[in-house]
Each structure stands twice: as structure tokens, then as C-alpha cells.
CSV table of C-alpha atoms in Angstrom, one decimal:
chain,number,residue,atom,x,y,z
A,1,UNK,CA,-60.0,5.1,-11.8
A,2,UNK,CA,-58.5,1.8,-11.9
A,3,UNK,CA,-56.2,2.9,-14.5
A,4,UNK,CA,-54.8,6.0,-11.9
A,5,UNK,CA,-54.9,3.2,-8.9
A,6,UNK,CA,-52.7,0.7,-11.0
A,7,UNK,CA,-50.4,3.6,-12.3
A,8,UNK,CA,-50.0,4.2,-8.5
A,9,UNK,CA,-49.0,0.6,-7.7
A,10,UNK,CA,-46.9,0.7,-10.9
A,11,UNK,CA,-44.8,3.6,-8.7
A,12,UNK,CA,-45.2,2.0,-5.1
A,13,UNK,CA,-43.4,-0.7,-6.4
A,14,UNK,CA,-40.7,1.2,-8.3
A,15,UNK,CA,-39.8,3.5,-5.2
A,16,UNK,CA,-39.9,0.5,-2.9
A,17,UNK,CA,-37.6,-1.1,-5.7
A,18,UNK,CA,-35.0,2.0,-5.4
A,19,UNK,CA,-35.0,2.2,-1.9
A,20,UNK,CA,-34.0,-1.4,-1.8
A,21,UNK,CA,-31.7,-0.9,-4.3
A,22,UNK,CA,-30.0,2.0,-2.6
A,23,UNK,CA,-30.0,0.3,0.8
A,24,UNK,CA,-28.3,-2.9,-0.8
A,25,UNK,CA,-25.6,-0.3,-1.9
A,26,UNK,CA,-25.0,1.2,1.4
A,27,UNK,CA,-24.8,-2.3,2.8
A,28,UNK,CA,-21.8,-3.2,0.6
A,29,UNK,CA,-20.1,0.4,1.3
A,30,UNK,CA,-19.7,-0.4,4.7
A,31,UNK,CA,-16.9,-2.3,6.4
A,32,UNK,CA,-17.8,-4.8,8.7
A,33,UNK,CA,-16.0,-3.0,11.6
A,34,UNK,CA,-14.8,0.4,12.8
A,35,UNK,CA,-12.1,1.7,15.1
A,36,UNK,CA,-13.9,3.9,17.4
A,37,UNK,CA,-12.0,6.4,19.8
A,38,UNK,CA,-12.4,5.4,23.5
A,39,UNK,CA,-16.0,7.0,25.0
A,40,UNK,CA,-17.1,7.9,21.2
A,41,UNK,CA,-20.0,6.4,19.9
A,42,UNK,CA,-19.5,5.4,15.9
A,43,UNK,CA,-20.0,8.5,13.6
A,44,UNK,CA,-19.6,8.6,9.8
A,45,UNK,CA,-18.3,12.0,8.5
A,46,UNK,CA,-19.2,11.3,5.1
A,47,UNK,CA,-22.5,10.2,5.9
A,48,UNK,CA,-23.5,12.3,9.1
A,49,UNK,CA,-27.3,10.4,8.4
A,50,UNK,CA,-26.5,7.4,9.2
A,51,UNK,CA,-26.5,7.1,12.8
A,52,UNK,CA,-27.0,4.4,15.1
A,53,UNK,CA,-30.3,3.0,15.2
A,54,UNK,CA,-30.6,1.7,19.2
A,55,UNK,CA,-29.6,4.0,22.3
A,56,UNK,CA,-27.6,0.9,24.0
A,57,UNK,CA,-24.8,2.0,21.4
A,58,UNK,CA,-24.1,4.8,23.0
A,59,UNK,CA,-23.6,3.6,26.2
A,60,UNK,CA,-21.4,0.7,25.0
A,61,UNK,CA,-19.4,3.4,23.7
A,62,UNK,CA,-18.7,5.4,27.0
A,63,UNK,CA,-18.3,2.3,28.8
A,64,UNK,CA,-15.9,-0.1,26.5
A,65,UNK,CA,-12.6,0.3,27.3
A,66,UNK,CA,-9.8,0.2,24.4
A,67,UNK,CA,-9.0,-3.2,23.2
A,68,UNK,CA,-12.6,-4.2,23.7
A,69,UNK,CA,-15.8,-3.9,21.4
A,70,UNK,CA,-19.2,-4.1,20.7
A,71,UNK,CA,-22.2,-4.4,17.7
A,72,UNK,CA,-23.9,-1.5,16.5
A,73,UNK,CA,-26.4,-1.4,14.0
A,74,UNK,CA,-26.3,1.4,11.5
A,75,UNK,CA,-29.2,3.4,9.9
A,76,UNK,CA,-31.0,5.6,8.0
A,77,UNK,CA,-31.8,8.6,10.2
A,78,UNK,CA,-32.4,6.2,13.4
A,79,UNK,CA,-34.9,4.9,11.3
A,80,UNK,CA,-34.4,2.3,8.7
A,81,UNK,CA,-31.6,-0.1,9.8
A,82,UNK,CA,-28.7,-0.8,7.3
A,83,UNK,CA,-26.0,-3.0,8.8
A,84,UNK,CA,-24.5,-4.3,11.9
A,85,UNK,CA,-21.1,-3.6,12.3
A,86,UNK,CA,-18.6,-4.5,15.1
A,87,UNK,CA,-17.1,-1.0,16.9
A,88,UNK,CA,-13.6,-1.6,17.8
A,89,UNK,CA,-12.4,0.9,20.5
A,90,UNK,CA,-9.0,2.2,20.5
A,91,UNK,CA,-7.3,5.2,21.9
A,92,UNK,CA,-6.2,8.1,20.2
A,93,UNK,CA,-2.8,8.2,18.5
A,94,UNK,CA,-0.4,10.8,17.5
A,95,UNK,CA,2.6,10.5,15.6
A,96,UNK,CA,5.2,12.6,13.9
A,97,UNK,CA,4.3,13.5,10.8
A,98,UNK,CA,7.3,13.5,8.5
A,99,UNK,CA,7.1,13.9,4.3
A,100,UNK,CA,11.1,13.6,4.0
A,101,UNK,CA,12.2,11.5,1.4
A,102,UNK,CA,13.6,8.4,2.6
A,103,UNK,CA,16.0,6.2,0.5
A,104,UNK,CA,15.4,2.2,0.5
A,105,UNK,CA,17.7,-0.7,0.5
A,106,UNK,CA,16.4,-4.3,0.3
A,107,UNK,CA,17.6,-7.8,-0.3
A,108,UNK,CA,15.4,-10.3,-1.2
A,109,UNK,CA,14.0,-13.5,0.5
A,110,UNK,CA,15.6,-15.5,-2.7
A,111,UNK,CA,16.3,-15.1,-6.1
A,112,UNK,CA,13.8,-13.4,-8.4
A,113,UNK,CA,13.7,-14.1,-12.0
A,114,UNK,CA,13.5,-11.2,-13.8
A,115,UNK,CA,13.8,-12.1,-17.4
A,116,UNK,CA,15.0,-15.4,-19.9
A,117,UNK,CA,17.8,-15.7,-21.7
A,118,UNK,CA,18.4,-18.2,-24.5
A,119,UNK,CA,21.6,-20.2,-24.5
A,120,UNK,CA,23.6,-21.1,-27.6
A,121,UNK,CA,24.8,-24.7,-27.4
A,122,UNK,CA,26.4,-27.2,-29.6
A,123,UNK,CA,23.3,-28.7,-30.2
A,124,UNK,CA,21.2,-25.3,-30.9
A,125,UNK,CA,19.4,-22.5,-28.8
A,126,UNK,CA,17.9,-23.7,-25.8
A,127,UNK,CA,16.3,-22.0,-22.3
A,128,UNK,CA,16.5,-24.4,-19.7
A,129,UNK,CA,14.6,-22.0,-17.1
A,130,UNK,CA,11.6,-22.1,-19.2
A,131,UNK,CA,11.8,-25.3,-20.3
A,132,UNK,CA,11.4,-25.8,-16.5
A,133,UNK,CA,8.5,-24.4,-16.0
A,134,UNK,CA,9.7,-20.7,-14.4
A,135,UNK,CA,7.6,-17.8,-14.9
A,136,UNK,CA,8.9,-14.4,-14.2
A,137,UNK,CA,8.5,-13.3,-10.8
A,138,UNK,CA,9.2,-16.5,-9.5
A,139,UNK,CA,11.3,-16.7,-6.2
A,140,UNK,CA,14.1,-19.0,-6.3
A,141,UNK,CA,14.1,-20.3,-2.3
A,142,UNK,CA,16.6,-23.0,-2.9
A,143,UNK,CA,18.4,-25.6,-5.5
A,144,UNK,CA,18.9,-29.0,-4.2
A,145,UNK,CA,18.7,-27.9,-1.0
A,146,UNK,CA,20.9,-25.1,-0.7
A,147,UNK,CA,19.6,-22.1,0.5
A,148,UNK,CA,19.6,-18.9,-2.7
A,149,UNK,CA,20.2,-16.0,-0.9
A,150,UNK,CA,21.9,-14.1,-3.9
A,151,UNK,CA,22.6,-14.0,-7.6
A,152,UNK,CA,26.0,-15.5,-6.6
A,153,UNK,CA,24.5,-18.7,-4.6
A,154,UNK,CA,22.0,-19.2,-8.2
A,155,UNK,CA,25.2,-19.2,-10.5
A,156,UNK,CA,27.5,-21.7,-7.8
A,157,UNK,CA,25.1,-24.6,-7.5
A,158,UNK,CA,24.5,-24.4,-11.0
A,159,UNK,CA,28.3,-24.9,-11.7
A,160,UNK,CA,28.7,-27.2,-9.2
A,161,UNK,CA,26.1,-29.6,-11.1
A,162,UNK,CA,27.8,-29.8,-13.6
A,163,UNK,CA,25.5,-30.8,-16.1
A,164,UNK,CA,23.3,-33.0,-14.1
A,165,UNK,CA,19.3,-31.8,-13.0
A,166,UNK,CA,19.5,-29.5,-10.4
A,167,UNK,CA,15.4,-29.5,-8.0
A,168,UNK,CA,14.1,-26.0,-7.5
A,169,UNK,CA,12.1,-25.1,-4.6
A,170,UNK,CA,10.4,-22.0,-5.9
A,171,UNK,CA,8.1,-19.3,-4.4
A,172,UNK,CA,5.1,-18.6,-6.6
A,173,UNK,CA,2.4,-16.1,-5.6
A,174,UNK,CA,3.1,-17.2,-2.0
A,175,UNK,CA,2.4,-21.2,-2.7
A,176,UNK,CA,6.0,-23.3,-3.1
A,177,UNK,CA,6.6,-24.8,-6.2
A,178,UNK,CA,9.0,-27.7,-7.0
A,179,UNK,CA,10.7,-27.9,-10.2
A,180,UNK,CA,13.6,-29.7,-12.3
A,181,UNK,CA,15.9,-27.6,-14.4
A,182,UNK,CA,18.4,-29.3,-16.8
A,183,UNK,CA,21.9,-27.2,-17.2
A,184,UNK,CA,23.2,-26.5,-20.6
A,185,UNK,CA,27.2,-25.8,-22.0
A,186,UNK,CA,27.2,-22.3,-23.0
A,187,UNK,CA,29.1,-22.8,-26.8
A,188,UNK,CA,31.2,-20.0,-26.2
A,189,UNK,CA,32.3,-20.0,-23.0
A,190,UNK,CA,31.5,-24.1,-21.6
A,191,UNK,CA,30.1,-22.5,-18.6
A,192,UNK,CA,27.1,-23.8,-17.4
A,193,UNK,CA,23.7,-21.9,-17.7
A,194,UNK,CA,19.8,-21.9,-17.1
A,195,UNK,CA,18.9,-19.1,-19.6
A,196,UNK,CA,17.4,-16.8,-16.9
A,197,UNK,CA,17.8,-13.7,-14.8
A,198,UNK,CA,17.9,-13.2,-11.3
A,199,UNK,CA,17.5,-10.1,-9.0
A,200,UNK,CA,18.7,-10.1,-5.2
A,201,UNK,CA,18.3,-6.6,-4.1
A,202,UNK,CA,16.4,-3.4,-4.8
A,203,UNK,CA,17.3,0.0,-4.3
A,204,UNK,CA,14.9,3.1,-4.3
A,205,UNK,CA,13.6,6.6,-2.9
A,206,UNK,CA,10.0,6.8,-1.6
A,207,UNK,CA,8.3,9.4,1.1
A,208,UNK,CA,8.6,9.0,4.8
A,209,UNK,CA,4.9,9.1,6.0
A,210,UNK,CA,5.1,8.9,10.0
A,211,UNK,CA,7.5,8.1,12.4
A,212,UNK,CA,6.4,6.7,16.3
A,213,UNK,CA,8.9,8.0,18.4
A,214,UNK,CA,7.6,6.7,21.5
A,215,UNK,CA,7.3,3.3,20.3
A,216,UNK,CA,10.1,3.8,17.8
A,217,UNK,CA,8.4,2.5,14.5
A,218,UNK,CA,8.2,4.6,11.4
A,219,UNK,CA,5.7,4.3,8.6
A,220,UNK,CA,6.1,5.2,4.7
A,221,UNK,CA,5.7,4.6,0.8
A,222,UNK,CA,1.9,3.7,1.6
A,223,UNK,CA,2.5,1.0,-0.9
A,224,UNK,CA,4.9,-2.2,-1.4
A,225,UNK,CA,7.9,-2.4,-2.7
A,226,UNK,CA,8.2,-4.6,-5.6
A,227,UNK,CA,10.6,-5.2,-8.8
A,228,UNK,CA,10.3,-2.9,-11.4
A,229,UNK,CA,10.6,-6.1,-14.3
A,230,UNK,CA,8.3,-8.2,-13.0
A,231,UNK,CA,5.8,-5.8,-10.9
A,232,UNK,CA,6.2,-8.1,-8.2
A,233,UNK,CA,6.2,-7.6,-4.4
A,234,UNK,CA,9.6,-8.3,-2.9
A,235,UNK,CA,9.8,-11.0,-0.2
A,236,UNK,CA,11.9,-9.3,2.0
A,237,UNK,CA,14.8,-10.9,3.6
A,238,UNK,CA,16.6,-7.9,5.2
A,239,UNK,CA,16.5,-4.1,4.5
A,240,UNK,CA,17.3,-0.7,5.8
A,241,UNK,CA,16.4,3.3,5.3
A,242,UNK,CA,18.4,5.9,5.3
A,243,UNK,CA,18.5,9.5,4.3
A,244,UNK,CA,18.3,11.4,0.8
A,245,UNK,CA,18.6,14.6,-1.5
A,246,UNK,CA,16.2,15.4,-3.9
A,247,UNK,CA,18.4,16.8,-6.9
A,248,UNK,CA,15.3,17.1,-9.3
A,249,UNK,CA,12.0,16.0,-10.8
A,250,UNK,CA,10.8,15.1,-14.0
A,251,UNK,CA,7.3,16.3,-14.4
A,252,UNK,CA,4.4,14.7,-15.3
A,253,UNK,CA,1.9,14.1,-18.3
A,254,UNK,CA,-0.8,12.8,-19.0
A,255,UNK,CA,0.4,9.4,-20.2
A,256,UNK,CA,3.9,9.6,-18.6
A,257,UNK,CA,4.1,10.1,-14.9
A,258,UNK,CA,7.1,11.7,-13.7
A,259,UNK,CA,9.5,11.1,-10.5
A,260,UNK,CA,11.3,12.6,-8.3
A,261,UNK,CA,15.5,12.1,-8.2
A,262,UNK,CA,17.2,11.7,-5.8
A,263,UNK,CA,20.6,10.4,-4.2
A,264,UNK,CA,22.0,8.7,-0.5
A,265,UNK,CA,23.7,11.3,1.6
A,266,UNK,CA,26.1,9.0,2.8
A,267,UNK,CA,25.1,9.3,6.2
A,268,UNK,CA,24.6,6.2,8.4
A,269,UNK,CA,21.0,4.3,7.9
A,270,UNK,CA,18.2,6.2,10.3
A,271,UNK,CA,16.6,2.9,10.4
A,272,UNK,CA,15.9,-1.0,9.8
A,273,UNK,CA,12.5,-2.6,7.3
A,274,UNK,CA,10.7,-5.2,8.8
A,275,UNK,CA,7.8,-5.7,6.7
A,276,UNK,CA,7.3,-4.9,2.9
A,277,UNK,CA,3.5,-5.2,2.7
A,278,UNK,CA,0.9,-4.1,0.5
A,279,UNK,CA,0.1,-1.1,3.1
A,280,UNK,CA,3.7,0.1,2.7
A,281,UNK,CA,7.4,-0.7,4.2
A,282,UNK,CA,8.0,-0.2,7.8
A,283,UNK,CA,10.6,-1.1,10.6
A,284,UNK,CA,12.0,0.4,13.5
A,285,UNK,CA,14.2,3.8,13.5
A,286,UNK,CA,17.7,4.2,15.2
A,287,UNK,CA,17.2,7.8,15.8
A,288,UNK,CA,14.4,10.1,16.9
A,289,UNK,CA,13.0,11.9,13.9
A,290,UNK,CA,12.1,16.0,13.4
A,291,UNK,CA,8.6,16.2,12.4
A,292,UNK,CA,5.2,18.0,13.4
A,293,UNK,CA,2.9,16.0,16.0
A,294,UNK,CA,-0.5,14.9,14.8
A,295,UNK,CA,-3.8,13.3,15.9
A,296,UNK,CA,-4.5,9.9,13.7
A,297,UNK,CA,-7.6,10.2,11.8
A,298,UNK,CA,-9.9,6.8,12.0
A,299,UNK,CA,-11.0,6.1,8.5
A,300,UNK,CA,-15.1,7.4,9.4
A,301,UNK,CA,-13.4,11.4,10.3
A,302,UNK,CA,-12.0,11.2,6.6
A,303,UNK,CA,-14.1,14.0,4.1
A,304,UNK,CA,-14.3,15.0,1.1
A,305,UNK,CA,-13.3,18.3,0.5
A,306,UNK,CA,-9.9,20.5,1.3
A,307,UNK,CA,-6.9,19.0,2.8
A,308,UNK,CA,-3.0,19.2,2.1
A,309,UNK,CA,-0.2,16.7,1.3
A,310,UNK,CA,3.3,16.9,3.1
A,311,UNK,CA,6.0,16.6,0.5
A,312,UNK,CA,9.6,17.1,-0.4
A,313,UNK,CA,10.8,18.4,-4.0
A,314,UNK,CA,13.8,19.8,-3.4
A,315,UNK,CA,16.9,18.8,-1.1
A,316,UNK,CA,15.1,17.5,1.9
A,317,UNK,CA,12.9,19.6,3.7
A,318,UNK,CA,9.2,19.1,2.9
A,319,UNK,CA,6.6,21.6,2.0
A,320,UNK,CA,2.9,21.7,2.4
A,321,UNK,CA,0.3,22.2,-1.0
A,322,UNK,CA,-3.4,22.5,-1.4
A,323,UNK,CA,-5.3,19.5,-2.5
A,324,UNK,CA,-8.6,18.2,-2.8
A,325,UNK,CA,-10.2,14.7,-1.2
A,326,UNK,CA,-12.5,14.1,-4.3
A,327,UNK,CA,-13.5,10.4,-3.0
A,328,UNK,CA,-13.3,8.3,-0.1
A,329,UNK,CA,-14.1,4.6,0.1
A,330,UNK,CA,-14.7,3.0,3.5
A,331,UNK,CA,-15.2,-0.2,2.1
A,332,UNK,CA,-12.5,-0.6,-0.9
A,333,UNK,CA,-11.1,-3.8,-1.3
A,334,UNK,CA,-7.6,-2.3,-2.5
A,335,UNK,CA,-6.7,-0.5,0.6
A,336,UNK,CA,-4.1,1.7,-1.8
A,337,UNK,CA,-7.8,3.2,-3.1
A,338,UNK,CA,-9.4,4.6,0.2
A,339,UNK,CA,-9.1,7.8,-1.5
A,340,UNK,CA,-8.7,9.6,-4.5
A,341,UNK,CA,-7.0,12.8,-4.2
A,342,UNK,CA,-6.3,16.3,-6.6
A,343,UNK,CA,-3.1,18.3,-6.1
A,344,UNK,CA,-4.6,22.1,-6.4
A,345,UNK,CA,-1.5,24.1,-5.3
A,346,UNK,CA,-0.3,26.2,-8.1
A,347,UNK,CA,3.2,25.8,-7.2
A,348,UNK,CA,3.4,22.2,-7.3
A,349,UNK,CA,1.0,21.5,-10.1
A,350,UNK,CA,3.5,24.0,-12.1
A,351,UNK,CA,7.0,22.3,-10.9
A,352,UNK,CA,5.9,18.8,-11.5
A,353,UNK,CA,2.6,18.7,-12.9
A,354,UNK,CA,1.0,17.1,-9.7
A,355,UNK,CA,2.3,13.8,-8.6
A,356,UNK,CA,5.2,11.7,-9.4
A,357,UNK,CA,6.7,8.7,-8.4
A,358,UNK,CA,9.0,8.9,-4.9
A,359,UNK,CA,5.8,11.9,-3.8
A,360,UNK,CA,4.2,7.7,-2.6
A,361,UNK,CA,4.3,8.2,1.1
A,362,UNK,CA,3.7,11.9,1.3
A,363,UNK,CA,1.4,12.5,4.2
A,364,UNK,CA,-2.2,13.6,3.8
A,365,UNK,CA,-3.6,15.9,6.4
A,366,UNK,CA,-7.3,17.4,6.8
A,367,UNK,CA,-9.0,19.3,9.4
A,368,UNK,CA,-4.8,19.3,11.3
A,369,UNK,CA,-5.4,15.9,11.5
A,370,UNK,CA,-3.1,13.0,9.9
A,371,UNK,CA,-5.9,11.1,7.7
A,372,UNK,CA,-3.4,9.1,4.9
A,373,UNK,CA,-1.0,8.8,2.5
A,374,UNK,CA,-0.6,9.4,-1.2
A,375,UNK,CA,0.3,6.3,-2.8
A,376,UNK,CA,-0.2,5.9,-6.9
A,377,UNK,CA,-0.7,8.6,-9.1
A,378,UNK,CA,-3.6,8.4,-11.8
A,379,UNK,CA,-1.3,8.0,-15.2
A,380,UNK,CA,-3.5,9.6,-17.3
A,381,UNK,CA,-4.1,12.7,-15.1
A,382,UNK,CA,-1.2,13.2,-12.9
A,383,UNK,CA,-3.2,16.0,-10.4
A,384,UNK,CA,-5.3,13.0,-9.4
A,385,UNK,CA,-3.9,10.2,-7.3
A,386,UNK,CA,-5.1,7.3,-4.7
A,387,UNK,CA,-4.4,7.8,-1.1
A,388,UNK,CA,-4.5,5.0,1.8
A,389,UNK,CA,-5.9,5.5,5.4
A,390,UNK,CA,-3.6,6.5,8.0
A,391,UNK,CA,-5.2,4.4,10.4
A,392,UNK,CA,-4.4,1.2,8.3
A,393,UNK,CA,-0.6,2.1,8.5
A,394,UNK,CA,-1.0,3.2,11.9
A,395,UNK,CA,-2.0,-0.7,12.4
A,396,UNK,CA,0.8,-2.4,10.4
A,397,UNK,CA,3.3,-0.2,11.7
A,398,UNK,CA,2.0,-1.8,15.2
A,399,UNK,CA,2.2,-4.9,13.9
A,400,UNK,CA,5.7,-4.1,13.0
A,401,UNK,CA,6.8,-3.2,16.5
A,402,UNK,CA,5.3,-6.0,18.4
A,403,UNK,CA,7.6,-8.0,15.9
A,404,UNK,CA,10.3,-6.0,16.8
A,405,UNK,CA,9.8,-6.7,20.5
């Protein structure tokens, strides 16, 4: 008898051990806050059990006006509480959905070094740059004070040192950096050199996600731009969209992920980039865009299961495919990650093999509701991919047009 009655303890403890355990894990799944349409009270779509555990969140939620906001604690079945979260209420949005290809034009906040160089000298090989303490990716702001817009403004005040130190203000990783470079004689042409690289400008196709016509903000990429030697985010100094052809793919493989290609029409820029974040690259548009209106899922109303992606693979009008939501993450530190999505389509899985680089952007739609964007594509499985909420662009493209104004 003892032996059954300690064999039952023994268990007590290890269910009461899981349970912990598994509420722990739902604690760090969930945000700390939710957008919450206007007289909704805060339901989770992938998690229909977890409900609110007191009736006074309810009626916050029918009496809250947008802008405003309120705790609710979340739990098991009404039962078991699990976290407090803050409800933010907002208002329903609907924007045009778009997945046209969009071509990108970007100059850079500065000079970024993209690669070394060593320089031969009378003396022997030398590289000033690194010698100074450069790394690649590094943002030249300014030398002695002058302002580096371009390649051009690197290579004058170098000149015009004419062999003497020349300071560095640098932008590394966001934090500025101060640095001394020494000049050396190039042996075969006397010029003056630093032994580096620099980059100015970026040029590139991506996906049009959204566009706000009423407010006149667009939305796309789902992703930032940044330099394809370094990997780095471009700080962005001014920029522009404008429209492209798709002339072709080059499909993907396990191992090699493919792209689309693409060229500028030629035709005048259909809008202006004001912010090259991690979310994606957005700005105002000089024109109203063609698209199909849609209701803005909140990140809660995402599931997994069936939805479609918007996307252009030929000249530019864009065509819908079958896909699956395998995974969504409310809580994912990587807001790229929210989701992780499989092209099922036959069509395009047998044109390009899934997804391919320039598809980042292409609008993700479930239940006729805009719910993200695709934005990387899973290199060693090209029918998988990571998706981003709408809502979260929906937010910086906000952002974006208060700046504007």
C-alpha cells in the first residue's frame, strides 16, 4: 500500500511538473500586447482555448475606443490564468492589395565599404583601410569633416590630402566610430589610395505588398534592403520605386534558390522610399495604384491551414497560387518569422520550383483577408518560406506617412 500511495505521488508531481512546464511555454509564446479591432474582445485563432479569464474584459472591449487600451488576462479554458497582456484597440483597415513587382532605386546614407584592396607602393603592399581599423559594412559618414555622400566625395578628399591622415567618422552597426586612415602612392599610377571599396547606391526588383490609397502610403519587400557584399542593411539617404517587367525566372533547388528577372519600363517612378527597415521598404506613391481591396488581418486571426500568395512571374500582372500556413509565431523575435509558409500550386511549384528571390513582398491572403507577406525563402527547400504579419507593415507603413506629413 505504501508502495502504490508513493507511486501516486511520484505521478502527482510529474503531471504538476508538465503542466508547469507547458504553461511556462505558453507564457513565452505570447506577446505582451495585441491589436484588438474596435468592440472585439481579444481572441486567439490558433488557440480558440485560451480565452479571457475575467468578464470585465469584455466589457473594456465594447467600450474602448481605438487609440485606447486595456489589460486582459489570458487563460486556460477561463480557468487557469496564463498571462496578462495589454489589448490595444484599433479600427479595421483595408488596403489595396497589389503583388506587382516593383523595381528599387536607393542611394545610401554614406559610403559603404564593400571589400579591401591592397595597394602596391614603393615601399611594398600595404591596405591603409584595414590598417585603420575598417570592417566591411562600415558606413563612411564623413572624412575630416566633409560630408561622403558618394563614391566620388570618398576618392576627392582622399586626393586632396595628399598624403597626410585623413579622420573618419564611420557608422558601425548604428554606433559612430572615429578613425585615422593614412593615404598611400599607388606605384603605378601616384594616385592616392586607401585600399578599399565603396558602394553608394543599390538597385533591385522586389514585390509590391500593399498600397494605401487613401492615405497614400504603399508597403512591400517584407524585408530590408541591404548590400549584397556585405549583407548589410542600407542606411537610406534617398530612394524611389518605379515599375517593372518580369522577363524570366530561374528556378529553384534545394541548395540554390532561384529569382525572378526583371527590367525598368522606363516609365516615370510611381513613388518615393522613406524608410528601409527590417519590416520592409516603404514611402509614399505619386499615383493611385490598381489592386483588389482587403480587410487587414491582426496577427491573433492568422491560422494554420490554406491560404494563397499574390505574385507576378511573368510581365507584370500577378497571379494567385495555393499554399499552405504550416506555422505561425505570435511571439517571434524576428518579425520576418511570423510564419512559415508552403507553395502547393502545381503551376508555380513547376515554373519556379516554389519561391525565389524578387516573389519577397508577394502578399499572403487567408480566409479573403490580407494576413502577410512572403519574405525569405527556406534555401534548402524552396516550397517552404517565412512570411511577416500584415499588421506589422500595416504599422510601419503608418509610421511612414506621419513622417511624410
Amino acid at each position: 500500500m505504501l508502495t502504490f500511495l508513493r507511486r501516486c505521488l511520484t505521478c502527482a508531481v510529474c503531471i504538476a511538473a508538465l503542466a508547469l512546464g507547458g504553461l511556462t511555454y505558453l507564457y513565452t509564446q505570447l506577446p505582451d500586447s495585441f491589436m484588438v479591432p474596435r468592440g472585439q474582445s481579444l481572441a486567439l485563432a490558433q488557440m480558440p482555448w485560451l480565452v479571457p479569464l475575467e468578464p470585465s474584459g469584455a466589457a473594456a472591449a465594447k467600450v474602448t475606443p481605438a487609440g485606447g487600451s486595456y489589460n486582459v488576462t489570458l487563460s486556460v479554458l477561463g480557468k487557469i490564468p496564463v498571462k496578462t497582456v495589454r489589448a490595444v484597440v484599433v479600427d479595421r483597415r483595408s488596403v489595396t492589395v497589389c503583388g506587382t513587382p516593383f523595381g528599387i532605386k536607393m542611394f545610401a546614407n554614406g559610403a559603404m565599404v564593400v571589400a579591401f584592396t591592397d595597394i602596391r607602393t614603393a615601399s611594398g603592399s600595404a591596405n591603409p583601410a584595414k590598417a585603420a581599423g575598417l570592417k566591411l559594412g562600415d558606413v563612411i559618414v564623413s572624412i575630416d569633416g566633409r560630408a561622403t555622400v558618394d563614391n566620388d566625395d570618398v576618392s576627392e578628399a582622399i586626393q586632396a590630402a595628399d598624403g597626410r591622415p585623413v579622420q573618419l567618422s564611420v557608422d558601425r552597426d548604428g554606433q559612430t566610430v572615429s578613425l585615422s586612415l593614412q593615404p598611400v602612392q599607388d606605384a603605378d599610377t601616384g594616385a592616392w589610395r586607401a585600399g578599399m571599396w565603396v558602394r553608394d547606391s543599390s538597385a533591385g526588383i522586389g514585390t509590391l505588398t500593399f498600397v494605401d490609397n487613401a492615405s497614400g502610403v504603399y508597403g512591400g519587400l517584407g524585408h530590408s534592403i541591404s548590400d549584397a557584399d556585405t549583407g548589410r542593411s542600407i542606411a537610406l539617404l534617398s530612394g524611389e520605386v518605379a515599375p517593372v517587367t518580369i522577363t524570366g525566372y530561374v528556378a529553384g533547388d534545394a541548395g540554390a534558390p532561384g529569382e525572378l528577372k526583371g527590367r525598368f519600363t522606363g516609365e516615370a517612378a510611381m513613388g518615393d522610399i522613406l524608410v528601409n527597415g527590417n519590416t520592409g521598404v516603404y514611402g509614399t506613391i505619386r499615383r493611385v495604384l490598381e489592386g483588389q481591396d482587403m480587410v487587414v488581418a491582426q496577427a491573433q486571426e492568422v491560422l494554420e491551414g490554406p491560404a494563397r500568395i499574390l505574385t507576378t512571374i511573368d510581365g507584370d500582372e500577378p497571379a494567385w497560387y495555393d499554399a499552405v500556413i504550416e506555422q505561425v509565431s505570435l511571439n517571434e523575435e524576428d518579425p520576418n518569422r511570423n510564419m512559415v509558409i508552403r507553395i502547393t500550386d502545381p503551376a508555380l511549384l513547376a515554373a519556379t520550383g516554389g519561391i525565389v528571390q524578387g516573389m519577397s513582398g508577394s502578399p499572403i491572403v487567408q480566409n479573403d483577408r490580407l494576413v502577410g507577406a512572403v519574405t525569405h525563402v527556406l534555401v534548402n527547400d524552396p516550397t517552404r518560406g517565412f512570411g511577416i504579419f500584415a499588421e506589422t507593415m500595416l504599422s510601419t507603413a503608418d509610421a511612414a506617412a506621419q513622417k511624410a506629413a
